[in-house]
C-alpha atoms as a PDB file:
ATOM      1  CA  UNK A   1     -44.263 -52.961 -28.902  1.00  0.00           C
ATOM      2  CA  UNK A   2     -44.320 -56.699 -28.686  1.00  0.00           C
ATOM      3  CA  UNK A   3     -44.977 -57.080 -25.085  1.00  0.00           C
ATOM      4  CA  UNK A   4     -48.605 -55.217 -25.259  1.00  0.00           C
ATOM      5  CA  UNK A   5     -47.741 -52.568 -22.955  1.00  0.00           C
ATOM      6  CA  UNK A   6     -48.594 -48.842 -24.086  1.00  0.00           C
ATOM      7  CA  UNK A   7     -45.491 -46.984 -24.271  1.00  0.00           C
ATOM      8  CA  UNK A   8     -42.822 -49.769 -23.732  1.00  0.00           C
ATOM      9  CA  UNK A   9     -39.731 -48.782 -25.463  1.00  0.00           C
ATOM     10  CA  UNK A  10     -38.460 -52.461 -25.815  1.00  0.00           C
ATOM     11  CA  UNK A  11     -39.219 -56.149 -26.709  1.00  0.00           C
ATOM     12  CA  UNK A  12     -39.251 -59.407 -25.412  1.00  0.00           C
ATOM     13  CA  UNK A  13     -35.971 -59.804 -25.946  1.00  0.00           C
ATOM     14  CA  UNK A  14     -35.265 -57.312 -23.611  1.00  0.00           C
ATOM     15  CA  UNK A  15     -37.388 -57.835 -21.170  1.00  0.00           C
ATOM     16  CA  UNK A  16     -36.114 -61.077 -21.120  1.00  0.00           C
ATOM     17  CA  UNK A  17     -32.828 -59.543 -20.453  1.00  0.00           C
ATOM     18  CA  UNK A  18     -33.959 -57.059 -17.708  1.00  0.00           C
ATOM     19  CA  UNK A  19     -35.694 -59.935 -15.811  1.00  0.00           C
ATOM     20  CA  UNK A  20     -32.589 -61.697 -16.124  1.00  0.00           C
ATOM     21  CA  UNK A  21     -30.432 -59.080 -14.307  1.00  0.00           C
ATOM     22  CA  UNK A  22     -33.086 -58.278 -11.962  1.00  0.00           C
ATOM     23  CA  UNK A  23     -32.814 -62.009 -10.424  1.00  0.00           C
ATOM     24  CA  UNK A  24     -29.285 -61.863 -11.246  1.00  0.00           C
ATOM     25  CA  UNK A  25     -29.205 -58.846  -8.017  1.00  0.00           C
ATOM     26  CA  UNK A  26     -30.016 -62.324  -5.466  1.00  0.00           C
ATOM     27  CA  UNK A  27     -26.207 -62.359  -5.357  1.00  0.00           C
ATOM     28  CA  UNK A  28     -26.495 -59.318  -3.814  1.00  0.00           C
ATOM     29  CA  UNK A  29     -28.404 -60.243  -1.082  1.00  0.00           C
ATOM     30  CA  UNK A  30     -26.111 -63.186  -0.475  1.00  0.00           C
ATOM     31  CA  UNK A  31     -22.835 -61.239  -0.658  1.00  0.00           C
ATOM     32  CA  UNK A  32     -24.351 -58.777   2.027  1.00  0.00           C
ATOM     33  CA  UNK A  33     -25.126 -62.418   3.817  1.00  0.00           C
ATOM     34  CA  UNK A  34     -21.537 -63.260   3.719  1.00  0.00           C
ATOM     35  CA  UNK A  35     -20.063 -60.075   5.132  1.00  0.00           C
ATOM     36  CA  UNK A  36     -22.517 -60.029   7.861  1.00  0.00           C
ATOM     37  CA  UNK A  37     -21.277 -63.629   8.463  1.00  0.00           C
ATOM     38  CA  UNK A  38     -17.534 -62.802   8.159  1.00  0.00           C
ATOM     39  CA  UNK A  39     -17.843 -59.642  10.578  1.00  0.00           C
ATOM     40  CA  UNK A  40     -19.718 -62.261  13.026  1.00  0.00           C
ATOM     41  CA  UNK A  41     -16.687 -64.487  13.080  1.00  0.00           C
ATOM     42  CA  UNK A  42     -14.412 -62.238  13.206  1.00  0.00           C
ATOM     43  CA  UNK A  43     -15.489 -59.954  15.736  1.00  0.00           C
ATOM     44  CA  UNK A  44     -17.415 -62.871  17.987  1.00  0.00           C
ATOM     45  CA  UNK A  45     -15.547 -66.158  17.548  1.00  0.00           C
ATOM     46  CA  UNK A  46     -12.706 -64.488  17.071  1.00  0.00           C
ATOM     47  CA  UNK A  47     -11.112 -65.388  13.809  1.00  0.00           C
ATOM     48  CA  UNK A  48      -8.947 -64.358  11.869  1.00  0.00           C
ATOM     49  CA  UNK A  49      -8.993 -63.151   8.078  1.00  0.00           C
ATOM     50  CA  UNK A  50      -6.457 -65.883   7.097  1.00  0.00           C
ATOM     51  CA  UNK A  51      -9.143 -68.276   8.943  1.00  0.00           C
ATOM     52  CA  UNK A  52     -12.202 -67.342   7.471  1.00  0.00           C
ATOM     53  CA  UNK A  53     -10.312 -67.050   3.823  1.00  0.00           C
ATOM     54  CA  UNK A  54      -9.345 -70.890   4.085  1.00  0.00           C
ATOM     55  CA  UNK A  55     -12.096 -72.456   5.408  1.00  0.00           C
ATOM     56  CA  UNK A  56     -15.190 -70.296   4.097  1.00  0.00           C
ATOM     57  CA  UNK A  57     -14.791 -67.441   1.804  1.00  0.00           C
ATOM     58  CA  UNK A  58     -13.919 -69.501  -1.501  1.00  0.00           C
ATOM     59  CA  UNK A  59     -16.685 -71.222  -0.740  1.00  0.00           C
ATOM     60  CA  UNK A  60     -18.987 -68.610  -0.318  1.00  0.00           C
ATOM     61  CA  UNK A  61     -18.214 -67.283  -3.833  1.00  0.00           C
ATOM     62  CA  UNK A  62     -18.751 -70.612  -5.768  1.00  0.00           C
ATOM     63  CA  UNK A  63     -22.157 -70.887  -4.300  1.00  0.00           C
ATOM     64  CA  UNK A  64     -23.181 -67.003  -4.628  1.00  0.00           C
ATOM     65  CA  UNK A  65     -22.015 -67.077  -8.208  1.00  0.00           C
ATOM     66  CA  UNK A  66     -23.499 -70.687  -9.149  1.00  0.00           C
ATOM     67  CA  UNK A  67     -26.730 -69.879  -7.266  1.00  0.00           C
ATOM     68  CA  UNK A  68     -27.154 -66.547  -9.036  1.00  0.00           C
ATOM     69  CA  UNK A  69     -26.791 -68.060 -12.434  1.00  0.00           C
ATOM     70  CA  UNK A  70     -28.974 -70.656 -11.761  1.00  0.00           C
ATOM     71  CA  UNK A  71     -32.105 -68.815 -10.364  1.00  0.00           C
ATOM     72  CA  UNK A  72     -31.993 -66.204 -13.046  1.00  0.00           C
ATOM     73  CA  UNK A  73     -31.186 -69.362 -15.989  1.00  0.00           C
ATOM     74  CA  UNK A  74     -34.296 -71.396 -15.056  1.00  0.00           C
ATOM     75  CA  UNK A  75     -36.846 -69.410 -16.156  1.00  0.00           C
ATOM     76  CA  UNK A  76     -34.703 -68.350 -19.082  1.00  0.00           C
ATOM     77  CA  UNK A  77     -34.494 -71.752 -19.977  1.00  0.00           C
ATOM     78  CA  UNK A  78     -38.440 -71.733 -19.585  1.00  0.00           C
ATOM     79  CA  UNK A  79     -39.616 -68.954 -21.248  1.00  0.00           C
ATOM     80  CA  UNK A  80     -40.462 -67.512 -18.050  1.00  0.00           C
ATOM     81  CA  UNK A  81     -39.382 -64.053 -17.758  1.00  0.00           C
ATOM     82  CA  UNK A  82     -42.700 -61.656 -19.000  1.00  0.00           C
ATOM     83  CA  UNK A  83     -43.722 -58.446 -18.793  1.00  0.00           C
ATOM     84  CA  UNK A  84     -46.023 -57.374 -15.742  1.00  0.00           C
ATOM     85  CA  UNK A  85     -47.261 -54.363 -14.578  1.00  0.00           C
ATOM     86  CA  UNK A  86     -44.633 -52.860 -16.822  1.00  0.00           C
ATOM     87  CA  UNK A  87     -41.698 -54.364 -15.621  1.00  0.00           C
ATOM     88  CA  UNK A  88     -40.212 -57.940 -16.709  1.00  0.00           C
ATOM     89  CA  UNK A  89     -40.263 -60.168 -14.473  1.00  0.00           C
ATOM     90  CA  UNK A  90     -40.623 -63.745 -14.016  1.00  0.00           C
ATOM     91  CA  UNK A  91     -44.496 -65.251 -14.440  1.00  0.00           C
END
């Protein structure tokens, strides 16, 4: 409708939305990151849960969720998120 594309079933608002989800899914990446890290410190430098809990995993979750909100904010903020190829993304 608004966004030009034959067919689309939405407008920008919700493209806007989709795009931001869709970078909102780099947390994902980085929480896969973080077990991949805990499993290597565990099972290789031999920690222990308690260990990696205190030192690293509170951490971890501050900076997945603030990085997350961040990269899919700024082009919000920006009026970046458009529709291409027929799917929203950022431009």
């Amino acid at each position: 409708k608004e966004t030009g594309w034959y067919g689309a079933g939405g407008n920008t608002a919700t493209c806007t939305l989709q795009g931001f989800f869709f970078f909102m899914g780099i947390g994902t990446a980085m929480y896969q990151f973080t077990l991949s890290l805990q499993m290597l410190l565990l099972v290789t430098f031999m920690w222990t849960p308690k260990k990696f809990e205190r030192l690293l995993e509170y951490k971890l979750h501050a900076f997945i969720g603030v990085s997350a909100v961040v990269v899919s904010c700024f082009p919000l903020f920006f009026g970046g998120y458009k529709p291409q190829c027929g799917m929203c993304d950022a431009a």
